[in-house]
Amino acid sequence: MSDDIYIVGGGHAGTEAAFSIARLGLTCTIITMDVDAIGRMSCNPAIGGLAKSHLVKEIDAFGGLMPLAADHSGIQFKTLNMSKGPAVRSLRVQTDKKKYSRYIYNAIKENKKIHTKKGEVVSFKTKNERVKSIKLASGEVLNCNGLIITAGTFLNGLIHIGKDTYRAGRLGEAAAHGLTECLVNYGLHSSRLKTGTPPRVLKSSIDWGKCRISTGDKEKEPFSIFRSRVDKNVNIDTFSVDTSRNTHDIINENINDSAMYSGKVTAAGPRYCPSIEDKVVRFKDRSSHSLFLEPEWLGSDQVYVAGFSTSLPKETQVCALKSIKGLENVEFIRPGYAIEYDYIPTYQLKSTLESKSIKNLFLAGQINGTSGYEEAAAQGMVAGINLSLSTLNRPPFIIKRQEGYIGVLIDDLVTKFIDEPYRMFTSRSEYRLSLRPDNVYNRLTPIANSLGLLDNKFYNKYLHFEKLCADYRKSVSSKTISFNNKSLPLDKFIKQPKNSLFSFFSPKDMVSKSSLFSVETDIKYSGYVEIEKKRANKVLSLEKTLIPKNFNYLDLKNMSSESREKLALVKPETVAQAMRIGGVSSSDITELCFVLSK
């Protein structure tokens, strides 16, 4: 039976799903149009960054694949938001994209429980509202007991460069057809989104002496402190430049040639990762915008121009970049482009990422309206775990909002109306002081172990980490210091912002340092965390209040028509989910609770 589990697509969501399924003892097959493209980084050559690193750390706590690949291929490790509190600091790892995809490819190929098959899934069939078979473009039909669709931007993908448009999933790769139409035929609603990527330019054509330098962390710490060892000799510098008024004038003069401004692209793009056209138009008062020049692999002649995502004609892209100091003689390897693709609005999914209408059909990644490798990998992991649990007749696995950013991500997807590519921010979580990278193992690793996702080596390292934390807590609670001629408990002294436990303890290795930092941060945030716990406990009863699957909201005459319509469309699984749907008022939630209590 387990050999009849299929994953459509071998990107970040698909590979993480496969890795989860294999760790739970089942076998699966990744079906992809290009087996050599497994794990490919389509856009920026980096993992992590603001809030996204929180997702990667949580994937690591579950024993996932992405953090290992990032650590293995990292060429610059840089912690962002260092001027802010530990809860919002974020590790960003600039990677060698070739080494990254090779690591993923080898991990998949070497795993005896994961198979790969070249092909394109164009449709599936169901029996008794459950997936029973899939059909490939070749005409081959395969029995299927579980299907995870992780199609990325390939579903009816359209690439736009200026006035030129052609069908593709990404540059140089064919689009996929049939699956969207199949999903729609089974009653699921689909829509369109847009994303983009910047040009790649020749390293030797850049005047590096005119660029600003950006160095990595002096002490590199990997995403996976239990499983990774980073190369201390590799931590390259990266560089940045600024656009100018002249650059903006060139873009404005040619704005109608941009596919996004000519009316050719009607789908919504990522508001928080705007194209250079959007930056110039929306922020007219800005005299410049920063662009970041990042090599795509170690020793690469190909440089990624981060911050210059565009659908302008190639000649306009070249002209605009040549107006920038340091890029006067820039030469292109390939232009930037925009891509439109199909996605499935996620109110149609459960918190497990299973379809509400078709059993054992799961969706993960950009097909769910998200942007980013990290969001995709997190969804793939959850989908893979839940399909496995369903196959094994075990209860489903759901990370709650108060347990992790992955829980925030998925809860937002299934309760909100996604009308632009969704990306993670720490501000999306009402529990962000509790959901920190430093306490991720304490929060999630016991859950991962109870599911059977971890090997003994990983879990024993976690137990060692937890013992170190307990020992440090005990030592701190028993220590007093002399401060302003008074005796003061050390834990009270540490609560002051500038004071640190590292002045009193000298941890020798990375795991010891991480455990001490976690204890220190727990102490500093303890008051705020207690407030968040009380808030979480108030919501907990609503999380446990289930709503019947076929509940008829249209019969609730004392509820506003807007709330009835939105609740009927989304079909929330719990009262807490209903409460988080935009446009549903607190008085309408009270009415819902009253009816459910009868």
XYZ file of C-alpha atoms in Angstrom:
598
model
C 0.000 0.000 0.000
C 2.753 2.460 0.918
C 4.245 2.201 -2.597
C 1.066 3.852 -3.871
C 1.938 7.241 -2.327
C 2.879 9.804 -4.971
C 4.248 13.328 -4.804
C 3.847 15.660 -7.777
C 6.984 17.798 -8.001
C 10.504 17.577 -6.601
C 10.988 21.095 -5.259
C 11.319 22.198 -1.646
C 7.803 21.093 -0.667
C 7.961 17.795 -2.543
C 11.345 16.688 -1.226
C 10.474 17.593 2.370
C 7.209 15.657 2.036
C 9.064 12.604 0.726
C 11.661 12.795 3.494
C 8.899 12.904 6.138
C 7.075 9.930 4.623
C 10.280 7.882 4.532
C 11.089 8.649 8.175
C 7.677 7.329 9.172
C 8.519 4.013 7.540
C 6.546 4.283 4.290
C 7.753 4.410 0.714
C 6.764 7.043 -1.824
C 7.517 8.164 -5.359
C 8.312 11.691 -6.520
C 7.024 12.242 -10.055
C 8.755 15.161 -11.729
C 9.224 16.366 -15.288
C 12.987 16.642 -14.687
C 14.596 14.352 -12.113
C 17.855 16.308 -12.367
C 16.005 19.449 -11.183
C 15.116 17.959 -7.776
C 15.825 20.478 -5.001
C 16.633 23.276 -7.453
C 16.713 26.849 -6.122
C 14.653 28.670 -8.751
C 15.092 32.171 -7.390
C 17.405 33.592 -4.723
C 20.392 31.481 -3.632
C 19.665 31.733 0.100
C 17.754 30.006 2.889
C 16.301 31.797 5.902
C 16.066 35.511 6.530
C 13.510 37.490 8.495
C 10.960 35.067 10.038
C 11.745 32.458 7.376
C 14.644 31.209 9.502
C 12.136 30.469 12.277
C 10.431 28.043 9.882
C 13.760 26.406 8.990
C 14.639 25.965 12.672
C 11.240 24.342 13.257
C 11.808 22.013 10.308
C 15.105 21.088 11.959
C 13.361 20.341 15.264
C 11.328 17.764 13.311
C 14.451 16.264 11.724
C 13.782 17.752 8.285
C 16.016 18.073 5.237
C 16.191 21.794 4.365
C 18.348 22.929 7.335
C 20.942 20.243 6.597
C 21.162 21.224 2.927
C 21.474 24.920 3.807
C 24.212 24.307 6.378
C 26.081 21.998 3.997
C 26.013 24.478 1.102
C 26.303 27.748 3.044
C 28.863 30.268 1.814
C 27.801 33.166 4.060
C 26.072 32.940 7.453
C 24.570 36.220 8.640
C 22.215 36.919 11.553
C 19.735 39.707 10.806
C 17.981 41.990 13.321
C 20.878 41.834 15.789
C 19.878 45.249 17.162
C 16.518 43.772 18.215
C 15.467 41.129 20.719
C 16.266 37.405 20.345
C 12.666 36.573 19.388
C 12.981 38.298 15.998
C 16.634 37.675 15.142
C 16.921 35.631 11.978
C 19.709 33.607 10.403
C 20.147 33.960 6.644
C 22.421 31.498 4.876
C 23.717 32.461 1.449
C 24.155 29.132 -0.326
C 26.019 27.589 -3.189
C 22.845 26.733 -5.126
C 24.499 23.904 -7.050
C 25.806 22.320 -3.865
C 22.387 22.786 -2.207
C 20.415 20.997 -4.917
C 23.074 18.275 -5.152
C 22.736 17.629 -1.403
C 18.938 17.335 -1.699
C 19.228 15.156 -4.816
C 21.688 12.783 -3.147
C 19.615 12.581 0.064
C 16.562 11.590 -1.982
C 18.421 9.168 -4.243
C 20.213 7.451 -1.348
C 17.002 6.916 0.628
C 15.694 3.439 -0.180
C 12.138 4.428 0.723
C 12.004 7.284 -1.799
C 11.720 6.587 -5.520
C 11.755 9.052 -8.395
C 9.982 8.845 -11.734
C 10.211 11.145 -14.722
C 6.778 12.174 -15.904
C 3.944 14.678 -15.704
C 0.810 13.959 -13.679
C -2.126 15.409 -15.616
C -5.126 14.091 -13.661
C -6.368 11.797 -10.931
C -9.519 9.816 -10.219
C -11.394 9.182 -6.996
C -13.617 6.499 -5.544
C -15.836 7.167 -2.533
C -14.339 10.686 -2.312
C -10.794 9.273 -2.014
C -7.908 9.432 -4.513
C -7.596 6.050 -6.234
C -5.405 6.602 -9.308
C -3.298 9.129 -11.187
C -2.732 9.551 -14.913
C 0.488 10.707 -16.554
C 0.856 12.680 -19.782
C 2.237 9.487 -21.343
C -1.140 7.825 -20.739
C 0.183 5.604 -17.941
C -2.276 5.090 -15.067
C -1.006 4.279 -11.560
C -2.957 3.103 -8.525
C -2.721 5.752 -5.825
C -3.635 5.648 -2.136
C -2.250 9.088 -1.347
C -1.316 12.125 -3.443
C 0.575 15.298 -2.518
C 0.604 18.012 -5.182
C 3.607 20.349 -4.897
C 3.605 21.835 -8.388
C 5.241 25.189 -7.597
C 4.740 27.750 -10.372
C 4.316 25.088 -13.067
C 0.508 24.830 -13.279
C -0.348 26.670 -16.514
C 2.724 28.842 -15.969
C 3.197 31.923 -18.181
C 6.503 33.806 -18.289
C 6.490 37.528 -19.157
C 9.510 39.568 -20.288
C 8.266 42.912 -21.569
C 5.768 42.220 -24.342
C 6.997 38.658 -24.860
C 4.996 35.857 -23.271
C 5.499 32.109 -23.390
C 4.340 29.052 -21.494
C 6.834 27.743 -18.943
C 7.055 26.596 -15.329
C 10.297 28.516 -14.941
C 12.862 29.737 -17.461
C 13.840 26.895 -19.781
C 11.355 24.393 -18.305
C 7.922 23.460 -19.653
C 4.708 24.336 -17.825
C 2.372 21.631 -16.503
C -1.166 21.241 -17.807
C -4.181 19.232 -16.748
C -3.952 19.127 -12.959
C -5.663 22.472 -12.385
C -8.489 21.458 -14.682
C -8.799 18.122 -12.870
C -8.990 19.840 -9.470
C -11.633 22.245 -10.779
C -13.648 19.344 -12.201
C -13.741 17.894 -8.682
C -15.210 21.132 -7.344
C -12.123 22.985 -6.101
C -11.803 26.666 -6.933
C -8.583 27.903 -8.576
C -7.128 31.340 -9.182
C -3.930 33.002 -10.421
C -0.928 34.595 -8.727
C 2.248 36.200 -9.997
C 5.836 36.215 -8.834
C 9.095 37.268 -10.404
C 12.838 36.887 -10.416
C 15.654 39.370 -11.112
C 18.316 39.229 -13.817
C 21.561 37.284 -13.500
C 24.640 39.218 -14.569
C 28.299 38.502 -15.319
C 30.589 38.868 -12.303
C 33.509 40.256 -14.327
C 31.326 43.090 -15.689
C 30.789 44.603 -12.202
C 33.100 47.264 -10.737
C 33.298 45.753 -7.255
C 35.342 48.670 -5.914
C 32.250 50.893 -6.190
C 30.014 48.484 -4.220
C 29.310 48.351 -0.476
C 30.629 45.298 1.310
C 28.571 43.119 3.668
C 30.356 40.575 5.845
C 29.003 37.438 7.482
C 28.905 36.537 11.184
C 32.291 36.177 12.882
C 31.053 33.036 14.630
C 28.967 30.919 12.288
C 26.103 28.942 13.785
C 24.217 26.477 11.580
C 20.471 25.983 11.389
C 20.904 22.466 12.768
C 23.025 22.555 15.930
C 22.633 18.794 16.512
C 23.346 17.526 12.998
C 25.503 20.030 11.080
C 29.124 21.090 11.102
C 29.777 24.189 9.007
C 32.986 24.899 7.115
C 34.668 27.640 9.158
C 36.901 28.551 6.218
C 33.987 29.589 3.990
C 32.155 32.818 4.838
C 32.296 35.097 1.815
C 31.511 38.799 1.611
C 28.527 40.008 -0.394
C 27.982 43.438 -1.919
C 25.240 45.975 -2.537
C 24.576 49.013 -4.720
C 21.844 51.666 -4.889
C 19.526 52.706 -7.681
C 19.395 56.414 -8.539
C 16.893 58.993 -9.768
C 18.213 58.296 -13.255
C 17.435 54.581 -12.794
C 13.900 55.442 -11.705
C 13.431 57.780 -14.688
C 14.423 54.995 -17.093
C 11.933 52.614 -15.466
C 9.130 55.208 -15.426
C 9.711 56.088 -19.090
C 9.314 52.418 -20.043
C 6.728 51.402 -17.448
C 4.060 50.629 -20.053
C 6.374 48.019 -21.574
C 6.381 46.117 -18.284
C 4.031 43.140 -18.434
C 2.784 44.027 -14.959
C 1.855 47.584 -15.944
C 0.691 47.028 -19.520
C -2.294 44.967 -18.377
C -0.906 41.641 -19.629
C -0.504 40.349 -16.063
C -3.688 40.570 -14.023
C -2.693 38.224 -11.189
C -1.604 39.685 -7.840
C 2.090 39.712 -6.989
C 3.926 39.643 -3.651
C 3.339 42.963 -1.875
C 6.234 42.361 0.523
C 8.724 41.442 -2.195
C 7.767 43.978 -4.882
C 9.186 44.267 -8.366
C 11.493 47.179 -9.132
C 8.600 48.710 -11.103
C 6.368 48.564 -8.012
C 9.097 50.094 -5.846
C 9.555 53.031 -8.209
C 5.811 53.645 -8.660
C 4.659 53.037 -5.081
C 7.542 54.818 -3.361
C 7.958 57.899 -5.542
C 9.548 59.888 -2.722
C 12.447 57.432 -2.427
C 15.571 58.597 -4.260
C 17.111 55.115 -4.236
C 16.557 51.443 -3.469
C 19.250 48.974 -2.429
C 20.154 46.032 -4.651
C 22.198 43.087 -3.400
C 24.759 41.314 -5.574
C 25.003 37.655 -4.609
C 27.035 34.915 -6.327
C 24.844 31.919 -7.136
C 27.530 29.419 -6.183
C 31.089 29.473 -4.868
C 33.411 30.717 -7.599
C 30.425 31.541 -9.806
C 30.595 34.044 -12.672
C 26.804 34.376 -12.350
C 25.527 37.053 -9.946
C 21.947 37.325 -8.670
C 20.716 40.957 -8.496
C 18.419 40.748 -5.459
C 15.865 43.548 -5.248
C 15.490 43.969 -9.019
C 12.664 41.532 -9.763
C 11.086 42.755 -12.996
C 9.078 42.047 -16.142
C 10.512 44.960 -18.142
C 11.962 44.239 -21.595
C 15.541 42.982 -21.471
C 16.964 46.113 -23.112
C 15.266 48.311 -20.484
C 16.603 46.109 -17.687
C 20.127 46.505 -19.073
C 19.758 50.271 -19.473
C 18.393 50.696 -15.928
C 21.146 48.639 -14.313
C 23.848 50.466 -16.284
C 22.674 53.723 -14.677
C 23.794 52.391 -11.280
C 27.221 53.121 -9.850
C 29.322 49.979 -10.138
C 27.144 48.453 -12.871
C 27.997 50.871 -15.703
C 29.398 48.043 -17.843
C 27.133 45.246 -16.649
C 26.579 42.271 -18.959
C 23.547 40.006 -18.731
C 23.533 36.224 -18.498
C 19.739 36.146 -18.441
C 17.022 38.769 -17.888
C 14.565 38.983 -15.035
C 11.002 37.865 -15.673
C 7.539 37.596 -14.133
C 5.598 34.343 -14.034
C 1.852 33.783 -13.639
C 0.597 30.441 -12.368
C -2.454 28.666 -10.954
C -2.990 28.205 -7.242
C -5.733 26.677 -5.122
C -7.161 29.034 -2.446
C -6.423 27.282 0.819
C -9.730 27.746 2.637
C -10.499 24.501 0.781
C -7.933 22.609 2.895
C -7.915 21.247 6.433
C -5.207 22.168 8.946
C -3.475 18.945 7.890
C -3.277 20.374 4.319
C -5.636 17.638 3.142
C -8.468 18.627 0.829
C -11.762 19.065 2.672
C -13.597 17.291 -0.138
C -11.155 14.587 -1.340
C -9.527 12.199 1.124
C -5.779 11.589 0.951
C -5.282 14.496 -1.460
C -2.840 17.019 0.005
C -1.493 20.295 -1.398
C 1.742 22.013 -0.343
C 3.925 24.912 -1.455
C 3.192 27.602 -4.016
C 0.046 25.816 -5.179
C -1.307 26.999 -1.794
C -0.560 30.642 -2.563
C 2.668 30.980 -0.594
C 6.029 32.386 -1.648
C 9.443 31.220 -0.531
C 11.412 28.007 -0.222
C 10.960 27.909 3.553
C 7.161 28.215 3.533
C 7.037 25.482 0.883
C 9.300 23.099 2.809
C 7.296 23.571 6.025
C 4.051 22.731 4.221
C 5.623 19.759 2.472
C 6.772 18.355 5.798
C 3.298 18.719 7.354
C 1.580 17.218 4.298
C 4.008 14.288 4.229
C 3.543 13.584 7.926
C -0.242 13.720 7.722
C -0.550 11.574 4.616
C 1.641 8.992 6.365
C -0.442 9.121 9.541
C -3.625 8.736 7.499
C -2.138 5.717 5.704
C -1.149 4.194 9.060
C -4.611 4.917 10.544
C -3.081 7.206 13.156
C -4.527 10.533 14.394
C -3.670 13.653 12.358
C -0.831 15.999 13.275
C -1.551 19.714 13.681
C 0.865 22.365 14.958
C -1.171 25.004 16.790
C -0.534 28.729 16.475
C 0.878 28.867 19.998
C 3.247 25.957 19.273
C 5.133 27.162 16.213
C 5.409 29.439 13.209
C 4.489 26.472 11.029
C 1.193 26.456 12.929
C 0.765 30.185 12.263
C 1.549 29.669 8.568
C -0.975 26.891 8.038
C -3.677 28.426 10.222
C -3.376 31.685 8.266
C -3.660 29.770 5.004
C -6.779 27.811 5.927
C -8.632 30.696 7.618
C -7.680 33.717 5.508
C -8.490 34.628 1.925
C -5.134 34.593 0.129
C -5.198 37.180 -2.666
C -1.427 37.694 -2.940
C 1.573 35.391 -2.407
C 1.807 34.748 1.339
C 5.137 35.068 3.121
C 5.971 34.645 6.782
C 6.684 37.548 9.157
C 7.243 37.399 12.905
C 4.473 40.002 13.213
C 1.966 37.404 11.978
C 2.269 35.562 15.300
C 0.558 36.778 18.457
C 2.902 34.430 20.360
C 6.206 35.548 18.848
C 7.950 36.057 22.210
C 7.299 32.387 22.961
C 8.086 31.058 19.467
C 11.794 31.798 19.399
C 14.599 30.014 17.541
C 16.443 29.419 20.829
C 13.621 27.327 22.370
C 12.533 25.519 19.203
C 13.812 22.106 20.334
C 12.082 22.341 23.721
C 8.830 23.223 21.947
C 8.770 20.771 19.074
C 11.346 17.980 19.307
C 9.359 15.930 21.881
C 6.382 16.092 19.485
C 8.571 14.973 16.577
C 9.922 12.081 18.627
C 6.435 10.966 19.674
C 5.465 10.809 15.990
C 8.469 8.609 15.192
C 10.271 11.139 12.984
C 13.628 11.169 14.797
C 16.432 8.652 15.067
C 18.013 7.874 18.446
C 21.137 9.912 17.702
C 19.143 13.110 17.140
C 16.895 12.578 20.145
C 19.801 11.773 22.473
C 21.489 15.026 21.438
C 18.263 16.839 22.233
C 18.135 15.178 25.680
C 21.710 16.331 26.276
C 20.708 19.870 25.266
C 17.709 19.786 27.599
C 19.890 18.545 30.480
C 22.314 21.416 29.894
C 19.381 23.852 30.025
C 18.136 22.278 33.276
C 21.619 22.425 34.826
C 22.040 26.083 33.875
C 18.578 26.936 35.261
C 19.460 25.238 38.541
C 22.790 27.065 38.776
C 21.218 30.432 37.984
C 18.415 29.982 40.523
C 20.925 29.186 43.278
C 23.315 32.078 42.593
C 23.273 35.530 44.151
C 25.531 38.436 43.267
C 26.526 41.697 44.882
C 24.979 44.622 43.033
C 24.972 48.219 44.319
C 26.100 46.915 47.719
C 23.102 44.595 47.869
C 22.670 40.864 47.457
C 20.614 40.169 44.334
C 19.461 36.840 42.843
C 21.224 36.243 39.538
C 17.975 35.593 37.649
C 16.677 39.041 38.651
C 19.960 40.685 37.674
C 19.825 39.004 34.246
C 16.396 40.469 33.502
C 18.047 43.839 32.959
C 18.641 44.268 29.193
C 22.427 44.704 29.152
C 23.242 41.918 31.616
C 24.162 38.459 30.370
C 24.681 34.976 31.781
C 27.764 34.709 29.580
C 29.503 36.965 32.124
C 29.073 34.206 34.719
C 29.361 30.990 32.679
C 31.839 29.923 29.987
C 30.254 27.303 27.709
C 32.823 25.499 25.580
C 30.923 24.239 22.543
C 28.081 25.331 20.273
C 25.382 23.214 21.954
C 26.374 24.481 25.415
C 26.334 28.085 24.176
C 22.908 27.561 22.616
C 21.492 26.052 25.808
C 22.841 28.910 27.960
C 21.446 31.488 25.537
C 18.054 29.751 25.647
C 18.007 29.839 29.462
C 19.014 33.509 29.466
C 16.309 34.429 26.964
C 13.696 32.478 28.946
C 14.569 34.561 32.008
C 14.519 37.884 30.165
C 11.181 37.143 28.468
C 9.513 35.287 31.362
C 6.970 38.005 32.207
C 5.914 38.488 28.595
C 5.754 34.740 27.966
C 3.383 34.299 30.925
C 1.038 36.857 29.361
C 1.156 34.951 26.055
C 0.444 31.661 27.858
C -2.656 33.127 29.495
C -3.823 34.371 26.103
C -3.192 30.945 24.575
C -5.132 29.196 27.352
C -8.157 31.391 26.692
C -8.153 30.344 23.039
C -7.499 26.666 23.820
C -11.112 25.844 24.658
C -12.197 27.338 21.331
C -9.534 25.263 19.532
C -11.092 22.154 21.083
C -14.651 23.106 20.112
C -15.189 21.257 16.839
C -17.726 22.303 14.223
C -19.610 19.469 12.456
C -18.416 18.939 8.879
C -21.814 19.629 7.282
C -22.882 22.431 9.627
C -25.378 24.746 7.877
C -24.340 28.342 8.583
C -27.090 29.728 6.363
C -29.637 28.682 9.014
C -28.100 31.076 11.580
C -30.561 33.935 11.157
C -29.097 35.980 14.036
C -25.732 36.150 12.281
C -24.763 38.777 9.693
C -25.057 37.692 6.066
C -21.343 38.411 5.489
C -20.347 36.071 8.321
C -22.734 33.347 7.153
C -21.331 33.481 3.621
C -17.681 33.448 4.710
C -18.179 30.645 7.220
C -20.085 28.587 4.654
C -17.269 29.095 2.136
C -14.314 28.362 4.444
C -16.011 25.648 6.554
C -13.737 26.116 9.617
C -12.903 23.000 11.613
C -13.036 24.686 15.039
C -14.590 27.762 16.634
C -11.094 29.230 17.029
C -10.578 28.992 13.273
C -13.970 30.614 12.695
C -12.920 33.461 14.977
C -9.840 34.157 12.816
C -11.709 34.457 9.510
C -11.675 38.053 8.326
C -15.078 39.738 8.442
C -16.559 37.412 11.082
C -17.447 39.555 14.115
C -17.119 38.577 17.777
C -20.904 38.782 18.211
C -21.337 36.286 15.379
C -18.844 33.942 17.060
C -20.915 34.218 20.243
C -24.004 33.223 18.258
C -22.125 30.275 16.739
C -20.990 29.082 20.189
C -24.560 29.370 21.496
C -25.954 27.232 18.658
C -23.191 24.619 18.997
C -23.821 24.319 22.744
C -27.451 23.275 22.250
